[in-house]
Coordinates of C-alpha atoms and ligand atoms in Angstrom, one line a residue:
M61 CA 66.0 60.5 117.5
K62 CA 67.1 61.5 114.2
Y63 CA 69.9 63.7 114.2
Y64 CA 70.9 65.7 110.7
I65 CA 74.6 67.6 111.5
T66 CA 76.2 69.2 108.6
T67 CA 79.9 71.0 108.0
P68 CA 80.1 73.8 105.4
I69 CA 80.4 72.5 101.8
Y70 CA 84.3 73.7 100.8
Y71 CA 85.1 75.6 98.0
I72 CA 87.6 73.3 95.8
N73 CA 89.7 76.2 94.4
D74 CA 92.8 74.6 96.4
I75 CA 92.9 71.5 98.4
P76 CA 91.7 71.0 102.0
H77 CA 93.8 72.8 105.0
I78 CA 93.5 72.2 108.5
G79 CA 90.9 75.0 108.9
H80 CA 88.2 72.6 107.0
A81 CA 89.5 69.4 109.2
Y82 CA 88.1 71.7 112.0
T83 CA 84.9 72.2 111.6
T84 CA 84.9 68.5 109.9
I85 CA 86.4 66.9 113.3
A86 CA 84.2 68.8 115.4
A87 CA 81.2 67.5 113.3
D88 CA 82.6 64.1 113.4
V89 CA 83.0 64.1 117.2
L90 CA 79.0 64.9 117.5
A91 CA 78.4 62.3 114.8
R92 CA 79.8 59.3 116.7
Y93 CA 78.6 60.6 119.9
H94 CA 74.8 61.0 118.9
R95 CA 75.0 57.5 117.4
A96 CA 76.6 55.9 120.2
K97 CA 73.9 57.3 122.0
G98 CA 71.4 55.6 119.7
D99 CA 70.2 58.5 117.6
E100 CA 69.7 57.9 113.8
V101 CA 72.2 60.3 112.3
F102 CA 73.0 61.8 109.2
F103 CA 76.4 63.4 108.8
L104 CA 76.6 65.5 105.7
T105 CA 79.9 67.3 104.3
G106 CA 80.8 67.8 100.7
T107 CA 82.4 70.7 98.4
D108 CA 80.9 73.9 96.9
E109 CA 82.0 73.7 93.0
H110 CA 80.5 76.6 91.4
G111 CA 81.4 80.5 90.7
A112 CA 84.0 82.7 90.0
K113 CA 86.4 81.5 93.0
I114 CA 86.4 78.3 91.3
A115 CA 86.3 79.0 87.7
E116 CA 89.4 81.4 88.0
A117 CA 91.3 78.5 90.0
A118 CA 90.6 76.4 87.3
E119 CA 91.5 78.9 84.6
R120 CA 94.9 79.2 86.7
A121 CA 95.3 75.8 86.3
G122 CA 94.2 75.4 82.6
K123 CA 91.6 73.0 83.0
E124 CA 87.9 73.5 82.7
P125 CA 86.2 73.6 85.8
Q126 CA 84.5 70.4 85.9
E127 CA 87.2 68.8 85.3
F128 CA 89.1 70.8 88.0
A129 CA 86.6 70.1 90.4
D130 CA 86.9 66.7 89.5
E131 CA 90.6 66.3 90.4
L132 CA 90.2 68.1 93.6
V133 CA 86.9 66.5 95.1
P134 CA 89.1 63.0 95.7
K135 CA 91.7 65.3 97.7
F136 CA 89.0 66.3 100.3
V137 CA 87.7 62.7 100.6
D138 CA 91.1 61.2 101.4
A139 CA 91.7 64.0 104.1
W140 CA 88.7 63.1 105.6
K141 CA 89.3 59.6 105.4
N142 CA 92.9 60.0 107.0
L143 CA 91.4 61.8 109.7
N144 CA 88.8 59.0 110.1
I145 CA 85.5 61.4 109.6
S146 CA 82.5 59.1 109.6
Y147 CA 80.3 61.2 107.3
D148 CA 77.2 59.9 105.7
E149 CA 77.2 61.3 102.4
F150 CA 79.8 63.5 100.5
F151 CA 77.7 66.1 98.5
R152 CA 78.7 67.9 95.7
T153 CA 77.1 70.9 94.3
T154 CA 77.7 69.5 90.6
D155 CA 75.7 66.7 91.2
P156 CA 72.8 67.0 88.6
K157 CA 70.2 66.1 90.8
H158 CA 71.2 68.8 93.2
E159 CA 71.1 71.6 89.8
E160 CA 67.8 70.6 89.1
I161 CA 66.4 71.0 93.3
V162 CA 68.0 74.2 93.0
Q163 CA 66.6 75.8 89.5
E164 CA 63.5 74.6 91.5
F165 CA 63.8 75.9 94.4
V166 CA 64.6 79.3 92.6
G167 CA 61.6 79.2 90.4
K168 CA 59.8 78.7 93.6
L169 CA 61.2 82.1 95.1
K170 CA 60.5 83.9 91.9
E171 CA 57.0 83.0 92.2
S172 CA 56.5 83.9 95.6
G173 CA 57.1 87.7 94.7
Y174 CA 60.1 87.9 96.9
V175 CA 62.6 88.3 93.6
E176 CA 63.0 91.1 91.7
K177 CA 65.2 92.4 88.7
R178 CA 67.6 95.4 89.4
K179 CA 70.4 97.4 88.2
Y180 CA 73.2 97.0 90.8
E181 CA 76.5 98.2 91.0
G182 CA 78.5 97.0 93.8
L183 CA 82.1 95.7 95.0
Y184 CA 82.5 92.2 94.8
C185 CA 84.7 90.3 96.4
V186 CA 85.6 86.9 94.6
G187 CA 87.4 85.5 97.4
C188 CA 84.3 85.7 99.6
E189 CA 82.0 85.3 96.8
K190 CA 80.0 88.5 98.0
F191 CA 79.3 92.3 97.5
L192 CA 81.1 94.2 100.2
K193 CA 79.7 97.3 101.6
E194 CA 82.3 100.5 101.5
S195 CA 82.3 100.3 104.9
E196 CA 83.5 96.8 105.5
L197 CA 87.0 97.3 103.7
V198 CA 90.0 98.4 105.1
D199 CA 92.6 100.5 103.3
G200 CA 90.4 99.8 100.4
K201 CA 90.7 96.1 100.5
C202 CA 88.8 92.9 101.7
P203 CA 89.6 92.5 105.6
D204 CA 89.8 88.7 104.8
H205 CA 91.2 88.3 101.5
K206 CA 93.5 91.4 101.3
K207 CA 92.5 92.3 97.9
E208 CA 90.9 95.0 96.7
P209 CA 87.3 94.0 95.5
V210 CA 86.4 94.4 91.7
K211 CA 83.6 97.1 90.8
Q212 CA 80.8 95.4 89.0
A213 CA 77.7 96.8 87.5
E214 CA 74.8 94.1 86.3
E215 CA 71.4 93.6 86.2
N216 CA 70.9 90.8 88.6
Y217 CA 67.8 89.2 90.8
F218 CA 67.4 90.2 93.4
F219 CA 66.2 88.4 96.8
K220 CA 64.0 90.7 99.1
L221 CA 66.0 90.0 101.9
S222 CA 64.7 93.3 103.6
E223 CA 61.2 92.2 104.5
F224 CA 62.4 89.1 106.7
G225 CA 64.2 91.1 109.7
D226 CA 61.6 90.5 112.1
K227 CA 60.3 87.6 110.9
I228 CA 63.9 86.2 111.6
L229 CA 64.2 88.1 114.8
A230 CA 60.7 86.7 116.4
K231 CA 62.2 83.2 114.9
I232 CA 65.8 83.8 116.7
E233 CA 64.0 85.0 120.1
S234 CA 61.2 82.3 120.1
G235 CA 64.2 79.6 120.2
E236 CA 62.8 78.4 117.0
I237 CA 66.3 78.6 115.3
E238 CA 68.9 78.8 117.8
I239 CA 72.1 80.2 117.1
G240 CA 75.4 79.8 119.1
P241 CA 77.3 80.9 120.7
D242 CA 75.7 83.9 122.6
T243 CA 78.2 86.4 121.6
R244 CA 77.5 85.5 118.0
K245 CA 74.1 85.4 118.2
N246 CA 74.0 89.0 119.9
E247 CA 75.8 90.2 117.1
V248 CA 73.7 88.8 114.5
V249 CA 70.7 90.3 116.2
G250 CA 72.2 93.7 116.3
K251 CA 73.2 93.9 112.7
I252 CA 69.5 92.4 111.9
K253 CA 67.8 95.4 113.8
Q254 CA 69.8 97.7 111.9
G255 CA 68.2 96.6 108.8
L256 CA 68.4 94.4 106.2
E257 CA 69.6 95.1 102.4
D258 CA 68.0 92.9 99.4
V259 CA 70.8 90.1 97.9
S260 CA 71.7 89.4 94.5
I261 CA 70.9 85.9 93.9
S262 CA 72.1 85.7 90.2
R263 CA 75.3 86.6 88.3
A264 CA 75.4 87.6 84.9
G265 CA 79.3 87.7 84.3
V266 CA 79.5 84.0 85.9
K267 CA 79.3 81.0 83.6
W268 CA 80.3 78.4 85.8
G269 CA 77.2 77.8 87.6
I270 CA 73.4 77.0 87.6
P271 CA 71.4 78.5 84.7
F272 CA 69.1 81.0 86.3
P273 CA 65.6 79.5 85.8
G274 CA 63.7 81.4 82.8
D275 CA 67.1 83.6 82.1
P276 CA 69.6 81.6 80.4
E277 CA 72.1 84.9 80.5
Q278 CA 72.4 84.7 84.3
T279 CA 73.5 81.9 86.7
I280 CA 72.6 81.5 90.1
Y281 CA 74.7 83.0 92.9
V282 CA 76.6 80.7 94.3
W283 CA 75.8 80.9 97.6
V284 CA 72.2 80.2 97.0
D285 CA 73.4 77.2 95.2
A286 CA 75.7 76.0 98.2
L287 CA 73.1 76.6 101.1
L288 CA 70.7 74.6 99.4
N289 CA 73.0 71.8 99.8
Y290 CA 71.2 71.2 103.4
Y291 CA 68.0 70.7 101.9
S292 CA 68.7 69.2 98.7
A293 CA 70.2 65.9 100.5
T294 CA 67.2 65.2 101.8
E295 CA 65.0 65.3 98.9
I296 CA 67.7 63.4 96.7
Y297 CA 68.0 60.8 99.9
A298 CA 63.9 61.3 99.7
H299 CA 63.2 60.2 96.0
T300 CA 66.2 58.1 95.1
T301 CA 67.1 54.6 96.2
P302 CA 69.1 52.8 96.8
N303 CA 71.8 55.1 98.1
P304 CA 72.4 57.6 95.7
S305 CA 76.4 58.3 96.4
S306 CA 76.8 55.2 93.8
E307 CA 75.2 57.5 91.0
R308 CA 76.9 60.8 91.1
R309 CA 79.1 62.6 88.8
G310 CA 82.5 62.5 88.2
T311 CA 84.4 60.6 91.2
A312 CA 82.4 57.6 92.6
I313 CA 82.8 58.5 96.4
P314 CA 81.4 55.7 98.6
P315 CA 79.8 56.6 101.8
L316 CA 82.7 55.9 104.6
A317 CA 80.0 54.7 107.3
P318 CA 77.0 52.9 106.2
P319 CA 74.2 55.2 106.0
D320 CA 72.3 54.5 109.4
S321 CA 69.2 51.8 109.0
G322 CA 66.5 54.6 108.9
G323 CA 67.6 55.7 105.2
G324 CA 68.5 59.4 104.7
P325 CA 68.6 62.9 106.5
E326 CA 65.1 64.7 107.0
W327 CA 64.9 68.0 106.5
P328 CA 65.4 70.2 108.8
A329 CA 68.9 70.0 110.1
D330 CA 69.1 69.8 113.9
L331 CA 72.8 71.5 113.5
H332 CA 74.8 73.3 110.9
L333 CA 78.4 73.8 111.8
M334 CA 80.6 76.4 110.7
A335 CA 83.1 79.2 111.6
K336 CA 82.2 82.9 112.2
D337 CA 83.1 83.9 108.9
I338 CA 80.2 82.4 106.9
L339 CA 77.7 82.9 110.0
W340 CA 75.7 85.8 108.1
F341 CA 74.9 83.3 105.4
H342 CA 73.7 80.6 107.6
A343 CA 71.7 82.7 110.4
V344 CA 69.9 85.2 108.3
I345 CA 70.0 84.6 104.6
W346 CA 69.5 80.7 104.9
P347 CA 66.4 81.2 107.0
A348 CA 64.9 83.7 104.8
M349 CA 65.1 81.8 102.1
L350 CA 63.6 78.7 103.6
L351 CA 60.6 81.0 105.4
A352 CA 60.2 82.6 101.5
A353 CA 60.2 79.0 100.6
D354 CA 58.1 77.9 103.0
L355 CA 60.2 75.4 104.4
D356 CA 61.2 74.4 108.3
L357 CA 64.3 76.4 109.9
P358 CA 67.2 74.3 111.1
K359 CA 67.1 73.9 114.5
K360 CA 70.5 75.5 115.7
V361 CA 73.6 77.3 114.0
F362 CA 76.5 77.2 115.8
A363 CA 79.8 79.1 114.5
H364 CA 83.2 78.3 116.1
G365 CA 86.2 80.8 116.1
F366 CA 89.0 81.0 113.5
F367 CA 92.3 79.9 114.3
T368 CA 95.7 80.9 113.5
I369 CA 98.7 79.5 112.6
N370 CA 101.5 80.2 115.0
N371 CA 99.7 83.6 115.5
Q372 CA 99.5 84.3 111.8
K373 CA 96.4 84.1 109.6
M374 CA 96.6 81.1 107.5
S375 CA 98.0 81.9 103.9
K376 CA 99.9 80.6 101.0
T377 CA 102.2 83.5 100.9
I378 CA 103.1 83.3 104.2
G379 CA 103.8 79.8 104.0
N380 CA 102.1 78.6 107.3
V381 CA 99.3 76.5 105.7
I382 CA 98.9 73.2 107.3
D383 CA 98.2 69.9 105.0
P384 CA 96.0 67.8 107.7
N385 CA 97.3 64.8 105.8
E386 CA 100.9 65.7 106.7
V387 CA 100.1 65.9 110.5
V388 CA 98.2 63.0 110.3
A389 CA 101.1 61.2 108.9
K390 CA 103.1 62.4 111.8
F391 CA 100.9 62.1 114.6
G392 CA 98.3 59.9 113.7
A393 CA 94.5 61.0 113.3
D394 CA 93.4 60.7 116.6
A395 CA 96.0 62.8 118.4
V396 CA 95.3 65.6 115.5
R397 CA 91.8 65.5 116.3
Y398 CA 92.8 65.7 119.9
A399 CA 95.0 68.5 119.7
L400 CA 92.9 70.8 117.6
L401 CA 89.9 70.5 120.0
R402 CA 91.7 70.8 123.1
E403 CA 93.8 73.9 122.2
F404 CA 91.1 76.4 122.7
P405 CA 88.0 76.8 123.4
F406 CA 85.3 75.8 120.4
G407 CA 83.3 79.0 119.5
E408 CA 86.4 81.1 120.3
D409 CA 89.5 82.1 118.3
G410 CA 92.5 80.2 119.0
D411 CA 96.3 79.4 117.6
I412 CA 97.3 76.0 116.1
S413 CA 100.9 74.9 115.5
V414 CA 102.8 72.1 114.6
E415 CA 104.6 72.5 118.0
K416 CA 101.4 72.6 119.8
I417 CA 99.9 69.3 118.4
T418 CA 103.4 67.9 119.4
S419 CA 103.0 69.1 123.0
H420 CA 99.4 67.6 123.1
Y421 CA 100.6 64.3 121.5
N422 CA 103.4 64.2 124.4
S423 CA 100.8 65.0 127.1
L424 CA 98.7 62.2 125.6
A425 CA 101.6 60.0 125.9
N426 CA 102.5 61.0 129.4
N427 CA 98.9 60.6 130.7
I428 CA 96.6 58.2 129.0
G429 CA 99.0 56.6 127.4
N430 CA 101.5 56.2 130.4
L431 CA 98.2 55.3 132.7
L432 CA 97.4 52.1 130.4
Q433 CA 100.9 50.9 130.3
R434 CA 101.6 50.9 134.0
T435 CA 98.3 49.9 134.5
L436 CA 98.7 46.8 132.6
S437 CA 102.3 45.9 133.1
M438 CA 101.5 46.0 136.9
M439 CA 98.8 43.8 136.4
N440 CA 100.9 41.3 134.6
K441 CA 103.3 41.3 137.4
Y442 CA 101.6 41.5 140.6
Q443 CA 99.1 38.7 138.5
V444 CA 96.1 41.0 139.4
K445 CA 93.3 39.9 137.2
S446 CA 90.7 42.8 136.5
E447 CA 87.6 40.5 137.5
K448 CA 89.1 40.0 141.2
L449 CA 87.5 42.8 142.7
K450 CA 84.3 44.9 142.0
V451 CA 85.5 48.1 142.3
K452 CA 83.5 51.3 141.8
S453 CA 85.2 53.5 138.8
E454 CA 84.8 57.5 138.9
K455 CA 81.6 58.5 137.6
V456 CA 82.2 60.7 134.8
S457 CA 79.9 62.0 132.1
I458 CA 80.8 64.4 129.4
D459 CA 77.3 64.6 128.2
S460 CA 76.4 68.3 129.3
E461 CA 79.8 69.5 127.5
L462 CA 78.9 67.7 124.2
E463 CA 75.3 69.0 124.3
Q464 CA 77.2 72.4 124.5
L465 CA 79.7 71.9 122.1
D466 CA 81.9 72.5 124.7
F467 CA 84.7 70.0 123.4
M468 CA 87.5 71.4 125.3
G469 CA 85.9 71.2 128.5
A470 CA 85.2 67.2 127.6
L471 CA 88.6 66.5 126.7
K472 CA 90.2 68.2 129.4
K473 CA 87.1 66.1 132.1
I474 CA 88.8 62.6 130.3
D475 CA 92.4 64.1 130.6
D476 CA 91.5 64.9 134.9
L477 CA 90.0 61.5 135.4
A478 CA 93.5 60.1 134.3
I479 CA 95.8 62.6 136.2
T480 CA 93.7 61.6 139.3
T481 CA 94.0 57.5 138.4
N482 CA 97.9 58.6 137.5
K483 CA 98.0 60.1 141.0
N484 CA 96.2 57.7 142.9
I485 CA 99.0 54.9 141.7
A486 CA 102.0 57.3 142.9
D487 CA 100.1 57.9 146.0
K488 CA 99.5 54.2 146.8
Q489 CA 102.7 52.5 145.1
P490 CA 101.5 49.5 144.5
W491 CA 105.2 48.4 144.2
V492 CA 105.2 48.5 148.0
L493 CA 102.3 47.1 148.4
A494 CA 103.5 43.9 146.6
K495 CA 106.4 43.8 148.6
E496 CA 104.4 44.2 151.9
G497 CA 102.1 42.0 150.9
K498 CA 99.3 43.7 150.8
T499 CA 97.5 41.7 148.0
E500 CA 93.9 43.4 148.8
E501 CA 95.2 46.8 148.6
L502 CA 97.2 46.2 145.6
T503 CA 94.5 44.6 143.7
E504 CA 92.1 47.4 144.5
V505 CA 94.6 50.3 143.2
L506 CA 94.8 48.3 140.2
V507 CA 91.6 47.1 139.0
G508 CA 90.7 50.7 140.0
A509 CA 92.9 52.0 137.3
H510 CA 91.5 49.4 134.9
S511 CA 88.1 50.4 135.2
D512 CA 88.9 54.0 135.0
L513 CA 90.5 53.5 131.8
Q514 CA 87.7 51.7 130.6
T515 CA 85.7 54.8 131.4
I516 CA 88.2 56.5 129.6
A517 CA 88.1 54.7 126.5
E518 CA 84.3 54.8 126.4
L519 CA 84.7 58.6 126.7
L520 CA 87.4 59.1 124.4
D521 CA 85.8 57.2 121.5
P522 CA 84.0 59.7 119.6
F523 CA 87.3 61.9 119.7
M524 CA 89.9 59.5 119.5
P525 CA 88.2 56.2 117.8
E526 CA 91.1 54.6 116.9
T527 CA 92.8 55.1 120.0
A528 CA 89.6 54.1 122.3
E529 CA 89.3 50.7 120.1
K530 CA 93.2 49.9 121.2
M531 CA 92.5 50.5 124.5
K532 CA 89.6 48.7 125.0
S533 CA 91.2 45.4 123.2
Q534 CA 94.4 45.9 125.6
L535 CA 92.3 46.3 128.7
K536 CA 90.6 42.7 127.8
S537 CA 94.0 41.3 126.9
L538 CA 95.7 42.7 129.3
E539 CA 98.9 43.1 126.8
P540 CA 100.3 46.5 127.0
E541 CA 101.2 48.2 123.9
P542 CA 102.3 52.1 123.6
L543 CA 99.2 54.2 122.5
F544 CA 101.3 57.0 121.3
P545 CA 104.9 55.7 120.8
R546 CA 107.8 58.0 120.7
L547 CA 108.0 60.4 118.1
E548 CA 110.4 60.2 115.0
E549 CA 112.6 63.2 115.0
Ligands
MSP1153 N1 82.0 77.3 100.6 C1 81.5 78.3 101.5 C2 80.7 77.4 102.4 C3 79.1 77.0 101.9 S1 78.3 76.3 102.8 C4 76.7 76.4 102.5 C5 82.9 78.5 102.1 N2 83.9 77.0 102.3 S2 85.6 77.7 102.6 O1 86.1 76.7 102.1 O2 85.7 78.8 102.5 O3 85.4 76.8 104.2 C6 84.8 78.2 105.0 C7 85.1 77.1 106.4 O4 86.4 76.4 106.6 C8 84.9 77.9 107.7 O5 83.3 78.5 108.0 C9 85.4 77.3 108.7 O6 84.4 75.8 108.8 C10 86.8 76.2 108.0 N3 87.6 77.2 108.1 C11 88.6 77.9 107.4 N4 89.4 78.1 107.8 C12 89.8 78.3 109.2 C13 90.3 78.5 110.0 N5 91.4 79.2 109.8 N6 89.9 78.1 111.6 C14 88.5 77.8 111.6 N7 87.8 77.1 110.5 C15 88.1 77.4 109.6 O7 82.7 79.4 103.0

């Protein structure tokens, strides 16, 4: 089975933060899980490099936008490397091949009759890269960026989104495009039913973008450019051999994982993953663009929640932005991956902090780490060999949790298995059994624990690949070494 999964392509106006890491880790868990099942996975991530937001950030830094982008891309590549993200391709929207595909696509849209040039006046938020309605403002400001949007009057090309409401509703209702979680799907459906407004797909005042076909005065709206990355990655792969990543502009970005044997991704995507902030673009505007161009729709779009840091919105002004590299340096990639997905349900909003990651690290050490240590040391001490007894390990599956993107539920199940096994050791007291010479019972407890640890390592693999690897090798050698060493102050 093919499995094509994507993250949003992140704006590179600044270095990556823990929010970007969250979605990317979740996608990585799914990619690894599907690879282990034998699926032909293609995992796409990347950077969104055009538009006013990036141009302004570059200007503040006194750089040309392309130069600025080229400097920021490695920060994302490094962060993903540190977090063990096994993407198959890192996509940049300044890839000339992508620019060509976007122009071609917009050219097709124009021909389809769904594009019209109109005068428009609206309130634009550069932070969101979109026009906001008066009704969306709070105290005259964008609720997400706490800034007043700028009044803009220009002549733009409009995409007639208003003509797609019923078609998209039908596709959602028939399940042809699945939107999750349900609460978000209902919000989207409700909003579509209120009627869709046409959207501007070009900008007259923005130079840093892909030229609009047939009108060099305008550039293509950055969101049209960005959404198309999911499709254009498939086109680039289909028409380029070998792996195009070596030929791309700017920094050479080697794919971390060798592309799966089947080659590149095929449209449509199986899953677009993102947070709720950009669900509308993915669940409505993107499908409408695809319908207008007669292309298939993504099979599933899932929006997870937003988290705060210490109960506050993450912001530079507050100074609570968490740099993924810093927490990885302190806790290791695996504990960070675990903590983010274990803390609150995927799909809901939550809160994260360094203290919370610390406490997850300690629980890992006290539960799974301790179980491995004590099992292996007792096996050594009492000369128990794992092949001595055939013991049935608890059958635990996290398939249904992962199918539903319930990462927290899956991790909880794994933790619970370790808790049960630890409790069994505490109850049976192998040290007493050894003293009393009850060899068979002693062996049963320890070999049972050994086999449960094997199960735990397998289940943990997509979440904590390094830890799973270490566990498997220790279970083989029977030489214990702490999985989660005491943290330095
Ligand atoms: N460039 C657009 C996406 C284009 S995709 C065709 C964009 N970029 S972004 O850099 O702002 O990234 C937004 C995404 O980052 C969210 O949808 C989410 O995946 C992730 N997150 C950013 N902050 C987050 C939190 N505080 N909590 C959870 N996810 C967060 O939008």
